[in-house]
Structures are given as C-alpha cells and as structure tokens.
C-alpha cells in the first residue's frame, strides 16, 4: 500500500524534529502501523528509507518492543495487565473472562479483537486494569470485562475514547481523572497526535527544531 | 491529617483545569523559569544541591550532584525519563497528565542549569493520554514563546520533543532509554564508559532526570533550598510521591513528607487493609525492592537510610500491600515473571536466570515442585547476583537481573514454610498437586 502525500510529509516533519534521523524510527513505526493496521514488510522498508538505515536494522528495533505488532491485531487490542498489583486484585480471572467472552485466547486475535496479557501498565491503584487500543479502564471486574467484549462486538465503535470506556466499564481509579477528553484511538496503537493516530486534534505537530 | 503538598498542590486545588497554561500561569507558573534564566549554572546547581533533592526515579541520587558531573562538551542534551514501568508505580502518570506545565517549567530550569538547548521527554507507549496532555502543553508553551528560539524574550533557545516509547520496561534504565531515543533496541550500555553525563545521547553529555525530580524544580527556585529541606523532619528533604496499591482500602497516589512510619502510611494514609484483613507483607519501593513484614518493619521510618539499613529501598516510591489471603509463592512468581519477560536478553545470567527462576516457581505453584527446588532457587539467584547481598551485586550490564532475585530472597527469607507446603502437596511428594493455570490459556 502506498502512503499518502500527507503521511509522507508528516513522516518527514517527524524526522526533522530530531538531531539525528535514526531517532525517528520509533514514531515512524507507529505511523507505519496506522497506515497498514500493523507493521508490514512494506511499512518497515518505508521507515528504513525515510531515516536512511536498512530494513533489517528497522526490523531489529521493531521486534524489541511489544507495542509494535508485526501481525494483524484486528480493530480492537485488549491488553489485560497481569502484573503484581493487578494479580493481587484478581486480574487472572478478568483475563479468563475476556478470553471466554471473546473466544480469543490471550496472545491471539480474530479479525476484530485481539487479547493479550500485558506487564504493568501503571494503573496499579485502579487494579485490575486493562487497555483497549491503549486507552485505560481501571477497576475492572469479570462481569464488566464480558460487557466490554459484547459492547465492542455489537457496537463496533469507530473510535475508542478512554473516558467513555471508564464510565461504561470501570470502577476505582488510581487518581481522579478529573477532566474529560475528546481524543480517541482509531486502531491498535497509541493515539498520539504527533503520529496522526488520534481521532481528533490530529494537527498538533508543532514547529520545533529546524523550523 | 494534611501534609504539605508541593508537586500535587495545583492539581488538588484546581482539579478541573490544572493542566492548562491559563491555570498554570494564574497560580504563579513560569515565574521560576524567568528567574532561572537570569541565573548562572553555578548558582542553579548550588541551590538544587543545597535543597537535598534526590532523584525520584528509584536510585535516590543527589540531583544537584548529578548535574555537576555533566561534561563541558557541547551539544549536550536533557532527557526526562517518563518511562515509568516499575510494577506498582503510577505517580509520574498523574504528574504528566494533571500538571504538564510544571514539568515543562522544570525542564527549562534544568536546561538552563546545564546549558542545554535541546530536550526530550520520553513517555512510555502505554501512556498515550499523559503524552497527549504533555504534547498539548508543549504546543501552548511554544505558542507563548516559552519554548523555541529566544524564550521569555531572552537570547536562550530551548527545543522540546515528546517521544513515545513502545512497551519495554528496560527503557526506564537511563542508558537503555538513550539507545531507544536514538532509534535502537532498548539495551542498556556498559557503565563505564557510557555514563550519560559524559557519553549519553549520540555520545554527547546528557542529563537524564525522572519526571517527579524535574517537577520539584520550579518550587525549589521559587521558595528556596531551605524551605524545601524544611518540609521534612528527616534527613531526606522535600516530599515524595508514594503509589499505594494492593489490598488496602484506599489505593492511590499520595504526596507525603519523608520520615513517616509504614504503619502511618498503610493504616492512616491508605485506610488500612481491605475487609479488616491482616497485613502479611508489603513491597516497599517497586517490584525490585525486598519485601517488608509487619513484625520487623511496621514502625520503622520511611527514609532512604532506614530502608537501606533494613535491607531494602524506597526505590520508585511504590508500595504493594498484601493481606493474609495472599499466596506468597504466587506473588513472588508474578514479580519474577515480570523481570523474565522484560529482560532485554543481552546478559546470560539475566536472560536465562530470570526465566529459570520463573519456571521453577511456576512448577512449585502447579504442584510439581521438588524438595531441592528451594536450594535450586537460591543457587540460581547466587549466579545472577553473587553472594545474595544487599544492595545486590551485578553479574550483568544493568540491575534488572538482580532485581528478579529480590522477590525470591524475600520469599525464602520470610515465607519458606509456604514454599515447602506447596512442594509437600505436589506430585513429587506423593500428593495430587494443585495445578494452577497461569495468566490465561496461552
């Protein structure tokens, strides 16, 4: 698949922000995931060309970090934390509920939903917690986990907003979230405007170095 | 009881808009940056040294002293470590999300103190919301002329880029973070020779500070070193953020003065143990810290020195509380599994050792433990961290491997009987075993 002129311009702007082009590899890998839904060989090759290193070098970076997915993860990636604080608060049961309700074993994906166990996601005060396309739900229960899967399957939301998820499926939080947020994720990668991956506010790449 | 707040004061008083430029400036924001821009490197390093501010990322090293080590070569870089991933820790998430301008102002001060013109905030990939808030604040600061060329009308330039990680605990280790920021695998570098202060980002002198450390700077500049040290009755100055999780009634982040006792924090601040249960043990400073138990430690003060004396550390300020219903072998396995999963794989003792520690603990849990397994765990641990000392010795490039030893040692030291009970019920002792499925069906 070819990247749009807009995506290529965004990629070049990202490269220009760093003192050395190779530093742009990580943000560009996210950009490549937005283009294809996951990291394809073509995406990796494009990133390599943009920063001037080999595809093998980019591949070695991509495979080091768990958030770069080299296989399709459907539209919704559910990452259930199973580290110590979530474990103490019943995360294993919640993960089983997610697997059962979705029919997707942890570590696998169907065309719509992927389920995985995650190491500590920094939501320990709101344990057990999970991420849906990296948007947080704290204070989850097995029942709410099943509701979440049904809501995703039935409603097939175009975007995933953290505040909406927390209201519908969450409970106790690590701290007061306080302010509602419009931003939403559009795929199984973090919604960050600089990469063009958030559903609103997507033009927030500001001038900086060299501009 | 109310303790003085420093880095969380604004978000507590103005929860609706503490993240905005408008609120930040209305509450005295960016005055410290203006002042710092008129001060010399020596003056700024001295005031931070005098404040006694220790790094809040886990190592608790003097922030001013760290700055004074920065090599004179230029360009130099400032990198803020927002890769918060130590299990139990979620304090930086709140600081990033709820008061991003405080961080930016702190970075301006740190940059000026170190004569640095280019800076980065590395935020873990699982924190897109905090990253969005910080990015928005950065955009606001550029628009106001507080970042970019000639900031605050002076001739000082400062660029700031928000960089998102992609799911690797090891990138919290500062040299791994620098490799990651260079677009490489997040593998720690050998120290020496790669001390960031001399050979950091792009092999140039680099300051790496934690989010909370930086967030304290505007307050120290505004109110002075003496005020900061006066916030605490103990030798550790200022306040610190404590993330409390596990079996307490009121989990959450609390900004506290140093020197309280564990009893005060667990029972008064965090509301005691759920369902009136008994306290069994707690992890005092993030997953890498050896456990504390009520009989020995409940009335000990929470200071760097007291924790060290008791063979543990305050680390990242995360306490994970476990009540009497907790299977301590299960808890230890879960901690070790984290390190096994997050090992970068460079060093054999860590890559192989953490994996084997986890497999042995899993088989003990699964009812397939053997009598020799406790000795085997200790032997393996000794191969990862020779002598099983505290602070741990390293056979590895970074402390990740030895960190996995600490829950094993804590388990054997305080709860050996529980390990033996699991083994006694297992198939190798003639029992039926109690198979436990670990983390889903995968």
XYZ file of C-alpha atoms in Angstrom:
653
model
C 0.000 0.000 0.000
C 1.340 3.440 -0.750
C 1.449 6.199 1.796
C -0.462 9.409 1.100
C 1.416 12.643 0.430
C 0.153 13.894 3.785
C 1.569 10.891 5.650
C 4.928 11.251 3.922
C 5.037 14.943 4.835
C 4.209 14.086 8.444
C 6.960 11.459 8.420
C 9.497 13.980 7.110
C 8.426 16.515 9.762
C 8.995 13.885 12.452
C 12.463 13.082 11.086
C 13.290 16.810 11.073
C 12.461 17.155 14.781
C 15.430 15.014 15.850
C 19.152 15.853 15.809
C 19.778 12.541 14.015
C 17.293 10.921 11.608
C 17.537 7.460 13.151
C 15.835 8.787 16.306
C 12.638 8.998 14.261
C 12.449 5.208 13.868
C 10.064 4.702 16.802
C 7.498 7.388 15.891
C 7.686 6.326 12.237
C 6.968 2.713 13.162
C 3.750 3.938 14.794
C 2.944 5.900 11.658
C 3.505 2.751 9.592
C 1.120 0.843 11.867
C -1.543 3.473 11.322
C -1.165 3.107 7.569
C -1.489 -0.688 7.415
C -3.066 -1.631 10.780
C 0.142 -3.434 11.745
C 3.783 -3.469 10.684
C 4.086 -4.901 7.202
C 7.348 -5.561 5.368
C 6.461 -2.616 3.160
C 5.981 -0.350 6.186
C 9.331 -1.385 7.612
C 11.023 -0.730 4.274
C 9.476 2.740 4.089
C 10.649 3.623 7.599
C 14.143 2.403 6.676
C 14.202 4.584 3.562
C 12.945 7.645 5.458
C 15.712 7.509 8.078
C 18.461 6.069 5.897
C 19.129 2.695 7.543
C 18.454 -0.845 6.362
C 15.140 -2.677 6.697
C 16.944 -5.271 8.849
C 18.006 -2.549 11.276
C 14.424 -1.274 11.500
C 13.164 -4.842 11.958
C 15.581 -5.356 14.847
C 14.110 -2.298 16.571
C 10.505 -3.226 15.797
C 10.821 -6.714 17.264
C 12.350 -5.427 20.509
C 9.247 -3.512 21.632
C 5.966 -5.261 22.397
C 3.764 -2.447 21.100
C 4.987 -2.844 17.533
C 2.814 -5.596 16.114
C 4.142 -7.487 13.130
C 0.871 -9.408 12.776
C -2.716 -8.121 12.351
C -4.444 -7.431 15.672
C -7.939 -6.709 14.403
C -9.550 -3.378 15.208
C -9.501 -3.648 18.985
C -6.498 -4.741 21.021
C -7.335 -5.586 24.638
C -4.227 -5.659 26.844
C -5.007 -7.066 30.278
C -2.469 -6.263 32.963
C -1.413 -9.354 34.934
C 1.494 -7.868 36.891
C 1.658 -7.946 40.677
C -0.895 -5.321 41.789
C -3.491 -6.385 39.214
C -2.757 -10.055 40.008
C -3.422 -9.385 43.705
C -6.777 -7.840 42.771
C -7.948 -10.720 40.564
C -6.551 -9.940 37.111
C -6.223 -13.600 36.122
C -9.977 -14.104 36.497
C -10.673 -10.997 34.447
C -8.327 -12.210 31.713
C -10.126 -15.567 31.642
C -13.446 -13.712 31.348
C -12.107 -11.689 28.414
C -10.874 -14.844 26.698
C -14.151 -16.650 27.282
C -16.392 -13.805 26.158
C -14.357 -13.087 23.033
C -13.390 -16.641 22.149
C -9.872 -15.315 21.633
C -7.122 -16.888 23.763
C -4.527 -14.480 25.178
C -1.825 -13.821 22.627
C -4.140 -14.388 19.671
C -6.520 -12.361 17.503
C -9.516 -12.774 15.240
C -10.443 -10.283 12.511
C -11.945 -7.921 15.089
C -10.439 -8.436 18.552
C -7.014 -9.311 19.919
C -6.482 -10.267 23.564
C -3.103 -10.202 25.265
C -1.705 -10.150 28.771
C 0.399 -7.086 29.481
C 3.072 -6.324 32.021
C 2.419 -3.441 34.441
C 0.526 -0.632 32.701
C 0.884 1.888 35.553
C -2.709 1.663 36.758
C -1.961 -0.197 39.991
C -4.156 1.991 42.212
C -7.109 1.091 39.972
C -6.290 -2.616 39.722
C -7.306 -4.731 37.950
C -6.920 -2.664 34.801
C -6.699 -3.142 31.059
C -6.074 -1.107 27.934
C -8.252 -1.102 24.823
C -6.151 0.298 21.975
C -4.019 1.691 24.807
C -6.930 3.636 26.329
C -7.257 2.766 30.003
C -10.017 1.093 32.005
C -9.386 0.937 35.768
C -11.320 -1.017 38.384
C -12.427 -3.794 36.021
C -14.462 -6.852 37.089
C -15.115 -10.158 35.329
C -18.704 -9.053 34.595
C -17.655 -5.695 33.174
C -14.987 -7.428 31.107
C -17.671 -9.550 29.454
C -19.795 -6.437 28.874
C -16.825 -4.741 27.256
C -16.345 -7.555 24.746
C -20.053 -7.567 23.907
C -20.033 -3.780 23.511
C -17.116 -3.970 21.095
C -18.615 -6.888 19.128
C -22.128 -5.429 18.898
C -21.373 -1.736 18.578
C -18.206 -1.934 16.505
C -17.199 1.598 17.562
C -15.096 3.504 15.031
C -13.014 5.114 17.748
C -12.104 4.232 21.339
C -12.344 7.006 23.924
C -10.843 6.362 27.360
C -13.355 8.435 29.330
C -16.276 6.598 27.712
C -14.693 3.213 28.458
C -14.052 4.142 32.076
C -17.632 5.371 32.526
C -19.129 2.246 30.982
C -16.844 -0.469 32.335
C -14.559 0.991 35.000
C -14.600 1.365 38.764
C -11.989 2.613 41.220
C -9.207 4.707 39.651
C -5.558 5.310 40.597
C -6.363 9.013 40.948
C -9.122 11.400 39.964
C -9.135 11.608 36.155
C -10.842 14.985 36.591
C -11.030 16.242 33.016
C -12.974 14.736 30.126
C -11.008 14.223 26.964
C -12.191 14.208 23.362
C -9.248 12.293 21.905
C -9.850 8.738 20.788
C -7.822 5.859 19.402
C -8.530 4.661 15.871
C -6.604 1.369 15.894
C -4.415 -0.984 17.927
C -1.676 1.586 18.508
C -1.403 4.567 20.865
C -3.445 7.636 19.920
C -0.891 10.425 19.839
C -1.491 13.436 17.598
C 2.125 13.732 16.509
C 1.865 10.398 14.719
C -1.537 11.345 13.345
C -3.140 8.485 15.227
C -5.661 10.308 17.418
C -9.196 10.795 16.146
C -9.251 14.499 16.981
C -6.565 17.134 17.408
C -4.508 15.408 14.763
C -2.612 18.502 13.629
C -0.681 19.057 16.830
C 2.796 18.547 15.401
C 4.291 21.909 16.213
C 7.335 23.630 14.832
C 10.477 22.898 16.703
C 13.981 22.039 15.733
C 14.962 23.426 12.381
C 11.570 25.063 11.831
C -4.209 14.724 58.629
C -2.932 17.068 55.990
C 0.655 17.090 54.833
C 2.176 19.972 52.840
C 1.838 19.429 49.092
C 4.374 20.562 46.527
C 4.111 18.812 43.161
C 0.424 17.892 43.535
C -0.831 21.102 45.156
C -2.156 22.683 41.968
C -3.979 19.578 40.753
C -5.587 19.105 44.154
C -6.767 22.716 44.387
C -7.790 23.083 40.752
C -8.784 19.626 39.546
C -10.788 20.911 36.600
C -8.018 22.727 34.756
C -4.650 22.168 36.462
C -3.249 21.011 33.109
C -3.863 24.285 31.236
C -1.484 27.173 30.586
C -4.113 29.581 31.899
C -4.383 27.919 35.311
C -0.654 27.339 35.488
C 0.160 30.999 34.988
C -2.684 32.153 37.259
C -1.097 30.129 40.073
C 2.390 31.559 39.726
C 3.578 29.338 36.907
C 6.669 30.134 34.811
C 7.975 32.727 37.304
C 10.717 30.311 38.385
C 11.777 29.770 34.776
C 12.045 33.531 34.246
C 14.189 33.812 37.363
C 16.387 30.845 36.435
C 17.092 32.294 33.001
C 18.836 35.172 34.773
C 20.967 32.876 36.911
C 24.261 31.118 36.224
C 24.915 27.395 36.008
C 26.810 27.511 39.306
C 24.006 29.315 41.132
C 21.357 26.888 39.913
C 23.405 23.751 40.592
C 24.191 25.060 44.078
C 20.581 25.740 45.043
C 19.490 22.282 43.886
C 22.411 20.670 45.702
C 21.589 22.647 48.845
C 17.922 21.613 48.651
C 18.993 17.988 49.070
C 16.649 16.934 46.231
C 17.263 13.272 45.435
C 16.381 11.650 42.125
C 12.834 10.273 42.364
C 13.195 7.594 39.685
C 14.431 4.960 42.124
C 18.159 5.469 42.587
C 17.755 8.431 45.003
C 20.965 10.142 43.893
C 21.508 13.866 44.578
C 20.050 15.761 41.617
C 22.436 18.698 42.024
C 25.461 16.430 42.203
C 24.316 14.588 39.077
C 24.119 17.921 37.244
C 27.587 18.931 38.417
C 29.047 15.844 36.692
C 27.890 16.955 33.227
C 30.898 17.103 30.912
C 31.629 20.527 29.338
C 31.462 19.356 25.699
C 28.524 20.654 23.645
C 25.967 19.975 22.285
C 24.542 18.433 25.416
C 21.029 17.124 25.963
C 18.382 16.986 28.659
C 16.200 13.887 28.702
C 13.292 13.456 31.097
C 12.560 9.865 31.965
C 8.797 9.327 31.840
C 9.099 5.621 31.063
C 7.506 4.775 34.403
C 7.104 0.981 34.345
C 8.210 -0.411 37.709
C 5.305 -2.597 38.850
C 3.281 -0.752 41.472
C 4.348 2.708 40.265
C 1.893 5.204 38.750
C 2.960 8.560 40.190
C 4.500 10.040 37.062
C 1.320 9.255 35.138
C -0.546 11.670 37.401
C 2.149 14.357 37.228
C 2.264 14.144 33.418
C -1.482 14.120 32.985
C -2.509 16.667 35.569
C 0.308 19.232 35.634
C 2.333 19.086 32.412
C 3.391 22.752 32.580
C 5.073 22.117 35.923
C 7.227 19.567 34.118
C 7.982 21.891 31.204
C 8.952 24.695 33.571
C 11.191 22.299 35.492
C 12.818 21.292 32.208
C 13.522 24.932 31.331
C 15.256 25.325 34.707
C 17.221 22.079 34.298
C 18.208 23.064 30.761
C 19.455 26.482 31.878
C 21.332 24.988 34.827
C 23.155 22.663 32.467
C 23.479 24.982 29.460
C 21.456 22.665 27.275
C 19.440 23.776 24.247
C 17.693 20.586 23.243
C 15.473 18.407 25.419
C 13.251 15.357 25.228
C 10.521 13.786 27.336
C 10.452 10.031 26.890
C 6.970 8.786 27.872
C 6.110 5.096 27.921
C 3.966 3.985 24.986
C 1.182 2.711 27.231
C 0.594 6.313 28.390
C -0.925 7.972 25.303
C -3.266 10.123 27.409
C -0.480 11.632 29.544
C 1.554 12.062 26.341
C -1.351 13.920 24.706
C -1.643 16.258 27.684
C 2.096 16.952 27.678
C 2.117 17.474 23.900
C -0.746 19.934 24.218
C 1.150 21.805 26.928
C 4.298 21.835 24.787
C 2.305 23.337 21.920
C 0.951 26.010 24.285
C 4.442 26.769 25.571
C 5.843 27.134 22.043
C 2.950 29.444 21.145
C 3.731 31.679 24.143
C 7.435 31.822 23.347
C 8.347 29.776 26.433
C 9.960 27.128 24.216
C 11.801 27.552 20.927
C 14.090 30.421 19.984
C 14.737 33.260 22.432
C 12.480 32.021 25.207
C 10.831 34.579 27.522
C 12.385 37.327 25.410
C 15.929 36.291 26.372
C 18.569 35.001 23.955
C 18.171 31.462 25.321
C 16.917 28.718 22.954
C 15.278 25.501 24.062
C 13.677 22.825 21.917
C 11.478 20.147 23.485
C 10.258 16.960 21.832
C 7.832 14.429 23.273
C 8.955 10.901 22.408
C 6.720 7.878 22.928
C 8.188 4.514 23.948
C 6.742 1.236 22.725
C 6.437 -1.157 25.634
C 9.783 -2.046 27.201
C 10.368 -1.741 30.961
C 14.111 -1.753 30.408
C 13.921 1.663 28.730
C 13.480 3.117 32.221
C 17.187 2.307 32.686
C 18.805 5.534 31.529
C 21.301 4.157 29.013
C 18.644 1.861 27.513
C 16.385 4.879 27.257
C 19.086 6.764 25.352
C 19.543 3.857 22.944
C 15.790 3.821 22.445
C 15.738 7.562 21.802
C 18.458 7.040 19.208
C 16.139 4.646 17.369
C 17.796 1.452 18.578
C 16.833 -1.578 20.640
C 16.456 -0.555 24.267
C 19.528 -2.367 25.515
C 21.458 -0.857 28.444
C 25.002 0.311 27.784
C 28.035 -0.693 29.805
C 28.950 1.784 32.574
C 31.811 2.692 32.423
C 32.456 4.070 29.872
C 28.944 5.111 28.877
C 27.948 7.372 31.767
C 25.299 9.692 30.278
C 26.917 12.762 31.869
C 29.913 12.179 29.601
C 28.743 9.892 26.767
C 24.961 9.980 26.575
C 22.572 10.707 23.726
C 24.510 10.500 20.442
C 27.590 10.019 22.679
C 27.203 13.620 23.871
C 26.923 14.788 27.523
C 23.361 14.149 28.679
C 21.329 14.762 31.819
C 18.629 12.158 32.491
C 16.157 13.039 35.255
C 12.889 11.492 36.409
C 9.560 13.328 35.938
C 8.977 13.886 39.665
C 12.532 15.161 40.188
C 12.038 17.777 37.478
C 8.558 18.690 38.763
C 10.112 19.801 42.077
C 12.464 22.332 40.460
C 10.096 25.297 39.952
C 9.163 25.107 43.635
C 12.789 24.981 44.793
C 13.648 28.005 42.653
C 10.590 29.929 43.882
C 10.808 29.138 47.568
C 14.438 28.244 48.135
C 16.535 25.327 49.302
C 15.872 25.964 52.980
C 12.098 25.824 52.550
C 12.451 22.530 50.663
C 14.591 20.857 53.326
C 12.209 22.180 55.999
C 9.324 20.170 54.523
C 10.632 17.029 56.167
C 11.701 16.223 59.710
C 14.090 13.551 58.448
C 17.423 13.797 56.653
C 15.622 13.195 53.313
C 14.355 16.575 52.186
C 11.128 17.618 50.483
C 8.101 15.463 49.806
C 7.822 12.353 47.703
C 5.065 10.675 45.742
C 4.004 7.298 47.013
C 1.935 4.968 44.821
C -0.021 2.599 47.048
C -1.672 -0.471 45.582
C -2.776 -3.972 46.535
C -5.002 -4.929 49.441
C -5.569 -1.517 51.048
C -8.885 0.309 51.410
C -7.693 3.490 49.706
C -5.149 2.742 46.986
C -3.770 5.702 45.070
C -1.018 8.284 44.830
C -0.143 10.272 47.922
C 2.373 13.081 48.208
C 3.964 12.668 51.643
C 6.835 14.035 53.704
C 9.737 11.665 54.363
C 10.029 10.115 57.787
C 6.510 8.775 58.439
C 6.324 5.167 59.603
C 4.999 2.337 57.458
C 2.142 1.943 59.948
C 1.094 5.557 59.394
C 1.161 5.156 55.631
C -0.578 1.785 55.383
C -3.201 2.333 58.112
C -3.761 6.097 58.259
C -2.997 7.309 54.743
C -4.169 4.257 52.784
C -7.039 3.388 55.122
C -5.778 0.013 56.344
C -6.251 -3.467 54.945
C -9.388 -4.447 52.982
C -12.188 -6.283 54.803
C -10.358 -5.785 58.112
C -7.850 -8.432 56.993
C -4.404 -8.884 58.463
C -1.361 -7.330 56.852
C 1.031 -10.044 55.669
C 3.816 -8.231 53.814
C 4.473 -5.293 51.524
C 6.875 -4.394 48.767
C 8.300 -1.029 49.830
C 9.824 0.518 46.701
C 8.623 -1.084 43.484
C 8.958 -4.664 42.288
C 12.752 -4.724 42.698
C 12.674 -3.966 46.437
C 12.980 -6.736 49.047
C 9.737 -7.185 50.993
C 8.950 -5.860 54.440
C 6.862 -7.722 57.048
C 4.818 -6.252 59.934
C 6.749 -7.859 62.818
C 10.044 -6.303 61.770
C 9.220 -3.160 59.847
C 5.788 -1.671 60.552
C 7.083 1.006 62.916
C 10.240 1.822 61.001
C 10.527 5.285 59.408
C 10.248 5.709 55.656
C 13.611 7.195 54.766
C 16.351 6.209 52.360
C 18.691 5.354 55.250
C 16.194 3.306 57.300
C 15.139 1.286 54.249
C 18.772 0.604 53.379
C 19.534 -0.420 56.958
C 16.651 -2.905 56.776
C 17.986 -4.380 53.543
C 15.576 -2.807 51.098
C 14.925 0.529 49.393
C 12.396 3.250 48.848
C 13.025 2.923 45.115
C 10.266 4.391 42.986
C 8.004 5.004 45.989
C 5.599 2.220 45.089
C 4.184 0.146 47.924
C 2.326 -3.034 47.077
C 0.395 -4.296 50.081
C -0.528 -7.960 50.572
C -3.042 -9.264 53.105
C -3.143 -12.663 54.831
C -5.070 -14.291 51.966
C -2.116 -13.833 49.590
C -0.265 -16.883 48.275
C 3.268 -15.591 48.640
C 4.670 -18.095 46.134
C 2.144 -16.741 43.639
C 3.164 -13.160 44.408
C 6.862 -13.973 44.036
C 6.218 -15.809 40.771
C 4.327 -12.836 39.390
C 7.162 -10.465 40.268
C 9.824 -12.760 38.818
C 7.748 -13.339 35.665
C 7.782 -9.602 35.081
C 11.566 -9.455 35.049
C 11.823 -12.606 32.927
C 9.505 -11.044 30.355
C 11.249 -7.677 30.416
C 14.859 -8.897 30.299
C 16.463 -7.373 27.203
C 18.428 -10.573 26.656
C 21.947 -9.145 26.442
C 23.368 -10.842 29.549
C 23.144 -14.601 30.061
C 22.667 -14.573 33.866
C 19.616 -12.339 33.484
C 18.121 -13.789 30.290
C 18.449 -17.428 31.368
C 18.415 -16.916 35.121
C 15.156 -14.967 35.374
C 13.454 -17.448 33.034
C 14.547 -20.426 35.128
C 13.591 -18.739 38.387
C 10.115 -18.221 36.946
C 9.804 -21.773 35.621
C 10.759 -23.244 38.993
C 8.286 -21.033 40.852
C 5.604 -21.975 38.317
C 6.172 -25.674 38.832
C 6.030 -25.236 42.606
C 2.674 -23.472 42.140
C 1.493 -26.117 39.695
C 2.054 -28.897 42.224
C 5.167 -30.195 40.514
C 7.759 -28.724 42.873
C 10.651 -30.821 44.177
C 12.317 -30.844 47.581
C 15.512 -29.494 46.051
C 13.751 -26.519 44.448
C 14.398 -24.045 47.266
C 18.133 -24.732 47.122
C 17.974 -24.548 43.351
C 16.269 -21.134 43.517
C 18.975 -19.887 45.887
C 21.783 -21.294 43.737
C 20.360 -19.723 40.594
C 19.896 -16.419 42.420
C 23.510 -16.539 43.546
C 24.571 -16.956 39.919
C 22.635 -13.822 38.948
C 23.710 -11.765 41.965
C 26.828 -13.170 43.622
C 26.644 -13.506 47.411
C 22.965 -12.543 47.544
C 23.955 -9.285 49.190
C 22.036 -6.023 49.581
C 22.486 -3.813 47.667
C 22.763 -6.597 45.100
C 25.957 -7.329 43.229
C 25.682 -7.488 39.454
C 26.953 -10.064 37.001
C 25.085 -8.125 34.338
C 25.227 -4.801 32.499
C 22.230 -3.372 34.391
C 20.344 -4.147 37.629
C 17.342 -5.898 36.003
C 18.601 -9.436 36.592
C 19.455 -8.858 40.272
C 16.010 -7.259 40.692
C 14.396 -10.630 39.985
C 16.441 -12.155 42.795
C 14.921 -9.884 45.407
C 11.381 -11.387 45.446
C 12.911 -14.873 45.548
C 15.103 -13.971 48.503
C 12.179 -12.282 50.255
C 10.027 -15.370 49.713
C 12.614 -17.763 51.095
C 13.579 -15.487 53.984
C 10.091 -14.706 55.269
C 7.784 -17.390 53.825
C 9.895 -20.510 53.347
C 7.164 -22.568 55.007
C 4.716 -21.620 52.246
C 7.094 -22.823 49.551
C 7.613 -26.081 51.454
C 3.852 -26.510 51.858
C 3.317 -26.186 48.094
C 6.044 -28.759 47.451
C 4.648 -31.129 50.103
C 1.257 -31.109 48.370
C 2.837 -31.767 44.978
C 3.157 -34.879 42.865
C 6.829 -35.364 43.706
C 5.898 -35.662 47.380
C 3.150 -38.196 46.699
C 0.372 -35.584 46.654
C -2.133 -34.759 43.963
C -0.773 -31.286 43.381
C -2.932 -28.237 42.881
C -2.477 -27.234 39.257
C -2.848 -23.528 38.751
C -3.225 -22.067 35.312
C -1.005 -19.062 34.862
C -2.154 -15.910 33.026
C -4.822 -17.114 30.652
C -4.758 -20.096 28.382
C -1.722 -19.058 26.348
